[in-house]
Amino acid sequence: AKCMAPYLDELVNFNLSEWGANTPNIMIADNGKDFALFEYDMSRIYYGHIFCSERRGKEALQFVKQALTFFFDNTDAAVVHGLTPIEKRHVRLFMRRIGFHSYGEVKTEAGTMEHFILTKNEWRALNG
């Protein structure tokens, strides 16, 4: 809860207690301020949520790569997908740099988002 506090206002219909009680969900954090959430969607498919409040640029990229490697190495997940607010251009560019592919825009209760998808096979091809 402490590391998510700065972001809770942005997350529509998110309840941390319920999220944590859902055992397939995974949180990866190493400094209490930057973290990756992998939320179970359906068999072998997870929503990914990445929050970096302390790291920027190369340091953020390194953290996310470590988190995704840990995630794919330690789960049976085949796909991670997520939504990024359309107005956060820098985050959308960052998602592409990590290796996610855009699958267009979607309208949500939180506004227009860009849908990104990354498969385990794509991740392995990029990162060994």
N, C-alpha and C. Protein backbone atom coordinates (compact mmCIF):
# COMPACT_ATOMS: atom_id res chain seq x y z
N ALA A 1 0.83 -1.20 0.00
CA ALA A 1 0.00 0.00 0.00
C ALA A 1 0.87 1.24 0.00
N LYS A 2 1.96 1.22 0.75
CA LYS A 2 2.84 2.38 0.84
C LYS A 2 3.45 2.74 -0.52
N CYS A 3 3.95 1.74 -1.24
CA CYS A 3 4.59 2.06 -2.52
C CYS A 3 3.58 2.42 -3.60
N MET A 4 2.33 1.99 -3.44
CA MET A 4 1.31 2.32 -4.43
C MET A 4 0.58 3.62 -4.14
N ALA A 5 0.74 4.17 -2.95
CA ALA A 5 -0.02 5.35 -2.53
C ALA A 5 -0.03 6.48 -3.56
N PRO A 6 1.09 6.83 -4.19
CA PRO A 6 1.05 7.94 -5.16
C PRO A 6 0.21 7.66 -6.40
N TYR A 7 -0.13 6.40 -6.65
CA TYR A 7 -0.81 6.03 -7.89
C TYR A 7 -2.27 5.64 -7.70
N LEU A 8 -2.70 5.45 -6.48
CA LEU A 8 -4.05 4.91 -6.25
C LEU A 8 -5.16 5.78 -6.82
N ASP A 9 -4.97 7.10 -6.85
CA ASP A 9 -5.99 7.99 -7.42
C ASP A 9 -6.18 7.77 -8.92
N GLU A 10 -5.11 7.35 -9.61
CA GLU A 10 -5.17 7.15 -11.06
C GLU A 10 -5.84 5.84 -11.44
N LEU A 11 -5.91 4.90 -10.52
CA LEU A 11 -6.42 3.57 -10.85
C LEU A 11 -7.92 3.50 -10.58
N VAL A 12 -8.68 3.36 -11.64
CA VAL A 12 -10.14 3.31 -11.54
C VAL A 12 -10.58 1.92 -11.09
N ASN A 13 -11.45 1.86 -10.10
CA ASN A 13 -12.00 0.60 -9.58
C ASN A 13 -10.94 -0.37 -9.10
N PHE A 14 -9.86 0.15 -8.52
CA PHE A 14 -8.80 -0.71 -8.01
C PHE A 14 -8.88 -0.78 -6.49
N ASN A 15 -8.90 -1.99 -5.97
CA ASN A 15 -8.92 -2.21 -4.53
C ASN A 15 -7.71 -3.06 -4.18
N LEU A 16 -6.75 -2.47 -3.47
CA LEU A 16 -5.49 -3.16 -3.19
C LEU A 16 -5.69 -4.43 -2.38
N SER A 17 -6.60 -4.41 -1.42
CA SER A 17 -6.85 -5.61 -0.60
C SER A 17 -7.36 -6.77 -1.45
N GLU A 18 -8.31 -6.46 -2.33
CA GLU A 18 -8.84 -7.51 -3.22
C GLU A 18 -7.76 -7.99 -4.17
N TRP A 19 -6.97 -7.06 -4.69
CA TRP A 19 -5.90 -7.42 -5.63
C TRP A 19 -4.91 -8.35 -4.96
N GLY A 20 -4.50 -8.02 -3.74
CA GLY A 20 -3.53 -8.84 -3.02
C GLY A 20 -4.08 -10.20 -2.62
N ALA A 21 -5.40 -10.30 -2.44
CA ALA A 21 -6.02 -11.56 -2.05
C ALA A 21 -6.12 -12.53 -3.22
N ASN A 22 -6.01 -12.02 -4.43
CA ASN A 22 -6.07 -12.86 -5.62
C ASN A 22 -4.68 -13.45 -5.84
N THR A 23 -4.45 -14.67 -5.39
CA THR A 23 -3.11 -15.25 -5.35
C THR A 23 -2.35 -15.31 -6.67
N PRO A 24 -2.99 -15.42 -7.84
CA PRO A 24 -2.17 -15.43 -9.06
C PRO A 24 -1.52 -14.08 -9.36
N ASN A 25 -1.96 -13.00 -8.70
CA ASN A 25 -1.36 -11.69 -8.94
C ASN A 25 0.04 -11.63 -8.36
N ILE A 26 0.92 -10.90 -9.04
CA ILE A 26 2.32 -10.81 -8.63
C ILE A 26 2.75 -9.36 -8.61
N MET A 27 3.46 -8.96 -7.54
CA MET A 27 4.07 -7.64 -7.46
C MET A 27 5.58 -7.81 -7.35
N ILE A 28 6.31 -7.05 -8.14
CA ILE A 28 7.77 -7.07 -8.07
C ILE A 28 8.23 -5.65 -7.75
N ALA A 29 8.96 -5.52 -6.65
CA ALA A 29 9.48 -4.22 -6.23
C ALA A 29 10.81 -4.46 -5.53
N ASP A 30 11.72 -3.50 -5.65
CA ASP A 30 12.98 -3.68 -4.93
C ASP A 30 13.40 -2.46 -4.12
N ASN A 31 12.69 -1.36 -4.24
CA ASN A 31 13.08 -0.17 -3.47
C ASN A 31 11.88 0.48 -2.78
N GLY A 32 10.72 -0.12 -2.88
CA GLY A 32 9.53 0.42 -2.24
C GLY A 32 8.90 1.59 -2.96
N LYS A 33 9.46 1.99 -4.08
CA LYS A 33 8.91 3.12 -4.84
C LYS A 33 8.65 2.77 -6.30
N ASP A 34 9.40 1.86 -6.85
CA ASP A 34 9.23 1.44 -8.24
C ASP A 34 8.78 -0.01 -8.21
N PHE A 35 7.75 -0.33 -8.98
CA PHE A 35 7.24 -1.69 -8.93
C PHE A 35 6.51 -2.06 -10.21
N ALA A 36 6.37 -3.35 -10.40
CA ALA A 36 5.61 -3.90 -11.52
C ALA A 36 4.55 -4.83 -10.95
N LEU A 37 3.33 -4.64 -11.39
CA LEU A 37 2.22 -5.50 -11.00
C LEU A 37 1.85 -6.35 -12.19
N PHE A 38 1.65 -7.63 -11.93
CA PHE A 38 1.18 -8.53 -12.96
C PHE A 38 -0.13 -9.12 -12.44
N GLU A 39 -1.21 -8.69 -13.05
CA GLU A 39 -2.55 -9.03 -12.59
C GLU A 39 -3.13 -10.14 -13.47
N TYR A 40 -3.48 -11.25 -12.82
CA TYR A 40 -4.03 -12.40 -13.54
C TYR A 40 -5.29 -11.97 -14.31
N ASP A 41 -5.30 -12.28 -15.60
CA ASP A 41 -6.47 -11.99 -16.45
C ASP A 41 -7.21 -13.29 -16.77
N MET A 42 -6.49 -14.21 -17.39
CA MET A 42 -7.03 -15.54 -17.69
C MET A 42 -5.84 -16.45 -17.92
N SER A 43 -6.09 -17.70 -18.15
CA SER A 43 -5.02 -18.68 -18.27
C SER A 43 -3.84 -18.17 -19.10
N ARG A 44 -2.69 -18.04 -18.45
CA ARG A 44 -1.41 -17.65 -19.05
C ARG A 44 -1.37 -16.21 -19.57
N ILE A 45 -2.38 -15.40 -19.22
CA ILE A 45 -2.43 -14.00 -19.66
C ILE A 45 -2.56 -13.10 -18.44
N TYR A 46 -1.71 -12.08 -18.39
CA TYR A 46 -1.69 -11.13 -17.28
C TYR A 46 -1.74 -9.70 -17.80
N TYR A 47 -2.39 -8.83 -17.03
CA TYR A 47 -2.27 -7.39 -17.25
C TYR A 47 -1.00 -6.94 -16.55
N GLY A 48 -0.21 -6.12 -17.21
CA GLY A 48 0.98 -5.57 -16.59
C GLY A 48 0.78 -4.11 -16.26
N HIS A 49 1.22 -3.72 -15.09
CA HIS A 49 1.17 -2.33 -14.64
C HIS A 49 2.55 -1.98 -14.13
N ILE A 50 3.18 -0.98 -14.72
CA ILE A 50 4.54 -0.61 -14.33
C ILE A 50 4.52 0.81 -13.80
N PHE A 51 5.09 0.99 -12.62
CA PHE A 51 5.14 2.30 -11.98
C PHE A 51 6.56 2.60 -11.53
N CYS A 52 7.15 3.64 -12.08
CA CYS A 52 8.48 4.06 -11.66
C CYS A 52 8.40 5.50 -11.17
N SER A 53 8.50 5.68 -9.85
CA SER A 53 8.46 7.04 -9.31
C SER A 53 9.84 7.54 -8.96
N GLU A 54 10.79 6.63 -8.76
CA GLU A 54 12.15 7.05 -8.41
C GLU A 54 13.11 6.93 -9.59
N ARG A 55 13.00 5.85 -10.34
CA ARG A 55 13.91 5.63 -11.47
C ARG A 55 13.38 6.33 -12.72
N ARG A 56 14.33 6.74 -13.55
CA ARG A 56 14.00 7.34 -14.84
C ARG A 56 14.96 6.79 -15.89
N GLY A 57 14.58 6.91 -17.13
CA GLY A 57 15.46 6.57 -18.25
C GLY A 57 16.04 5.17 -18.17
N LYS A 58 17.37 5.07 -18.28
CA LYS A 58 18.05 3.78 -18.31
C LYS A 58 17.82 2.96 -17.05
N GLU A 59 17.76 3.63 -15.90
CA GLU A 59 17.53 2.91 -14.64
C GLU A 59 16.13 2.29 -14.62
N ALA A 60 15.14 3.02 -15.11
CA ALA A 60 13.77 2.49 -15.18
C ALA A 60 13.72 1.33 -16.17
N LEU A 61 14.38 1.49 -17.29
CA LEU A 61 14.42 0.43 -18.30
C LEU A 61 15.05 -0.84 -17.73
N GLN A 62 16.13 -0.69 -17.00
CA GLN A 62 16.80 -1.83 -16.39
C GLN A 62 15.88 -2.53 -15.37
N PHE A 63 15.19 -1.74 -14.53
CA PHE A 63 14.28 -2.32 -13.56
C PHE A 63 13.17 -3.12 -14.25
N VAL A 64 12.58 -2.53 -15.28
CA VAL A 64 11.47 -3.19 -15.97
C VAL A 64 11.95 -4.46 -16.66
N LYS A 65 13.12 -4.42 -17.24
CA LYS A 65 13.66 -5.63 -17.88
C LYS A 65 13.89 -6.73 -16.85
N GLN A 66 14.41 -6.37 -15.68
CA GLN A 66 14.61 -7.36 -14.62
C GLN A 66 13.27 -7.92 -14.15
N ALA A 67 12.27 -7.05 -14.00
CA ALA A 67 10.95 -7.49 -13.55
C ALA A 67 10.31 -8.44 -14.56
N LEU A 68 10.37 -8.08 -15.84
CA LEU A 68 9.78 -8.95 -16.87
C LEU A 68 10.52 -10.28 -16.98
N THR A 69 11.84 -10.24 -16.87
CA THR A 69 12.61 -11.49 -16.91
C THR A 69 12.23 -12.38 -15.74
N PHE A 70 12.17 -11.81 -14.54
CA PHE A 70 11.77 -12.57 -13.37
C PHE A 70 10.36 -13.14 -13.56
N PHE A 71 9.46 -12.31 -14.03
CA PHE A 71 8.07 -12.73 -14.23
C PHE A 71 7.98 -13.90 -15.22
N PHE A 72 8.57 -13.74 -16.40
CA PHE A 72 8.48 -14.80 -17.41
C PHE A 72 9.24 -16.06 -16.99
N ASP A 73 10.34 -15.92 -16.23
CA ASP A 73 11.10 -17.08 -15.77
C ASP A 73 10.40 -17.86 -14.67
N ASN A 74 9.51 -17.21 -13.93
CA ASN A 74 8.94 -17.83 -12.74
C ASN A 74 7.43 -18.06 -12.79
N THR A 75 6.84 -17.90 -13.96
CA THR A 75 5.41 -18.17 -14.13
C THR A 75 5.21 -18.92 -15.44
N ASP A 76 4.00 -19.40 -15.64
CA ASP A 76 3.68 -20.04 -16.92
C ASP A 76 3.05 -19.03 -17.89
N ALA A 77 3.16 -17.74 -17.57
CA ALA A 77 2.55 -16.69 -18.40
C ALA A 77 3.08 -16.74 -19.83
N ALA A 78 2.19 -16.55 -20.78
CA ALA A 78 2.56 -16.48 -22.19
C ALA A 78 2.43 -15.07 -22.73
N VAL A 79 1.59 -14.24 -22.07
CA VAL A 79 1.30 -12.90 -22.57
C VAL A 79 1.16 -11.92 -21.41
N VAL A 80 1.72 -10.73 -21.60
CA VAL A 80 1.46 -9.59 -20.72
C VAL A 80 0.88 -8.50 -21.61
N HIS A 81 -0.21 -7.91 -21.16
CA HIS A 81 -0.77 -6.79 -21.92
C HIS A 81 -1.19 -5.70 -20.95
N GLY A 82 -1.34 -4.51 -21.48
CA GLY A 82 -1.73 -3.41 -20.61
C GLY A 82 -2.22 -2.22 -21.40
N LEU A 83 -2.75 -1.27 -20.66
CA LEU A 83 -3.30 -0.04 -21.24
C LEU A 83 -2.51 1.14 -20.71
N THR A 84 -2.13 2.03 -21.60
CA THR A 84 -1.39 3.24 -21.24
C THR A 84 -2.20 4.46 -21.68
N PRO A 85 -2.39 5.42 -20.78
CA PRO A 85 -3.14 6.63 -21.15
C PRO A 85 -2.53 7.29 -22.38
N ILE A 86 -3.38 7.64 -23.32
CA ILE A 86 -2.94 8.19 -24.60
C ILE A 86 -2.16 9.49 -24.43
N GLU A 87 -2.47 10.25 -23.36
CA GLU A 87 -1.77 11.52 -23.17
C GLU A 87 -0.37 11.35 -22.59
N LYS A 88 -0.01 10.14 -22.16
CA LYS A 88 1.32 9.89 -21.60
C LYS A 88 2.24 9.36 -22.69
N ARG A 89 2.60 10.26 -23.60
CA ARG A 89 3.41 9.89 -24.77
C ARG A 89 4.74 9.26 -24.36
N HIS A 90 5.39 9.83 -23.35
CA HIS A 90 6.68 9.30 -22.91
C HIS A 90 6.56 7.86 -22.41
N VAL A 91 5.45 7.52 -21.77
CA VAL A 91 5.23 6.16 -21.29
C VAL A 91 4.96 5.23 -22.47
N ARG A 92 4.21 5.70 -23.44
CA ARG A 92 3.92 4.89 -24.62
C ARG A 92 5.20 4.59 -25.40
N LEU A 93 6.08 5.57 -25.50
CA LEU A 93 7.38 5.34 -26.17
C LEU A 93 8.22 4.35 -25.37
N PHE A 94 8.19 4.48 -24.05
CA PHE A 94 8.91 3.58 -23.16
C PHE A 94 8.42 2.13 -23.35
N MET A 95 7.12 1.95 -23.46
CA MET A 95 6.57 0.61 -23.65
C MET A 95 7.10 -0.03 -24.93
N ARG A 96 7.19 0.77 -26.00
CA ARG A 96 7.75 0.25 -27.25
C ARG A 96 9.22 -0.10 -27.08
N ARG A 97 9.95 0.72 -26.34
CA ARG A 97 11.38 0.47 -26.13
C ARG A 97 11.60 -0.83 -25.36
N ILE A 98 10.70 -1.15 -24.44
CA ILE A 98 10.80 -2.40 -23.69
C ILE A 98 10.58 -3.60 -24.61
N GLY A 99 9.74 -3.43 -25.64
CA GLY A 99 9.46 -4.52 -26.56
C GLY A 99 7.99 -4.80 -26.77
N PHE A 100 7.12 -4.04 -26.09
CA PHE A 100 5.69 -4.20 -26.27
C PHE A 100 5.28 -3.68 -27.66
N HIS A 101 4.23 -4.26 -28.20
CA HIS A 101 3.68 -3.83 -29.49
C HIS A 101 2.31 -3.21 -29.26
N SER A 102 2.04 -2.15 -30.00
CA SER A 102 0.76 -1.47 -29.90
C SER A 102 -0.30 -2.20 -30.71
N TYR A 103 -1.49 -2.30 -30.11
CA TYR A 103 -2.63 -2.89 -30.80
C TYR A 103 -3.78 -1.90 -30.87
N GLY A 104 -3.42 -0.61 -30.92
CA GLY A 104 -4.42 0.43 -31.13
C GLY A 104 -4.96 1.04 -29.85
N GLU A 105 -5.92 1.92 -30.06
CA GLU A 105 -6.52 2.67 -28.95
C GLU A 105 -7.84 2.03 -28.52
N VAL A 106 -8.11 2.17 -27.20
CA VAL A 106 -9.37 1.69 -26.64
C VAL A 106 -9.94 2.76 -25.72
N LYS A 107 -11.25 2.88 -25.73
CA LYS A 107 -11.94 3.81 -24.83
C LYS A 107 -12.25 3.05 -23.53
N THR A 108 -11.91 3.66 -22.39
CA THR A 108 -12.19 3.05 -21.08
C THR A 108 -12.85 4.10 -20.20
N GLU A 109 -13.29 3.68 -19.01
CA GLU A 109 -13.86 4.65 -18.06
C GLU A 109 -12.83 5.68 -17.63
N ALA A 110 -11.56 5.33 -17.73
CA ALA A 110 -10.48 6.23 -17.33
C ALA A 110 -9.99 7.10 -18.48
N GLY A 111 -10.57 6.94 -19.67
CA GLY A 111 -10.16 7.73 -20.83
C GLY A 111 -9.63 6.84 -21.95
N THR A 112 -9.09 7.48 -22.98
CA THR A 112 -8.55 6.75 -24.12
C THR A 112 -7.18 6.20 -23.76
N MET A 113 -6.99 4.92 -24.05
CA MET A 113 -5.74 4.22 -23.75
C MET A 113 -5.20 3.57 -25.01
N GLU A 114 -3.89 3.33 -25.00
CA GLU A 114 -3.27 2.53 -26.05
C GLU A 114 -3.03 1.14 -25.48
N HIS A 115 -3.43 0.12 -26.23
CA HIS A 115 -3.31 -1.27 -25.78
C HIS A 115 -1.97 -1.83 -26.26
N PHE A 116 -1.16 -2.31 -25.31
CA PHE A 116 0.14 -2.89 -25.61
C PHE A 116 0.15 -4.36 -25.22
N ILE A 117 0.85 -5.17 -26.03
CA ILE A 117 0.96 -6.61 -25.78
C ILE A 117 2.41 -7.04 -25.98
N LEU A 118 2.86 -7.95 -25.09
CA LEU A 118 4.18 -8.56 -25.20
C LEU A 118 4.03 -10.04 -24.88
N THR A 119 4.52 -10.89 -25.77
CA THR A 119 4.46 -12.33 -25.50
C THR A 119 5.79 -12.80 -24.91
N LYS A 120 5.74 -13.93 -24.24
CA LYS A 120 6.96 -14.53 -23.69
C LYS A 120 7.94 -14.83 -24.82
N ASN A 121 7.45 -15.33 -25.94
CA ASN A 121 8.33 -15.64 -27.08
C ASN A 121 9.01 -14.38 -27.61
N GLU A 122 8.26 -13.28 -27.70
CA GLU A 122 8.86 -12.01 -28.15
C GLU A 122 9.93 -11.56 -27.16
N TRP A 123 9.61 -11.69 -25.86
CA TRP A 123 10.56 -11.29 -24.82
C TRP A 123 11.85 -12.11 -24.92
N ARG A 124 11.71 -13.41 -25.10
CA ARG A 124 12.89 -14.30 -25.21
C ARG A 124 13.71 -13.94 -26.46
N ALA A 125 13.04 -13.63 -27.57
CA ALA A 125 13.75 -13.27 -28.79
C ALA A 125 14.57 -11.99 -28.61
N LEU A 126 14.04 -11.05 -27.82
CA LEU A 126 14.72 -9.79 -27.58
C LEU A 126 15.80 -9.87 -26.50
N ASN A 127 15.60 -10.73 -25.50
CA ASN A 127 16.44 -10.71 -24.31
C ASN A 127 17.08 -12.05 -23.96
N GLY A 128 16.94 -13.02 -24.83
CA GLY A 128 17.58 -14.32 -24.59
C GLY A 128 16.92 -15.22 -23.61
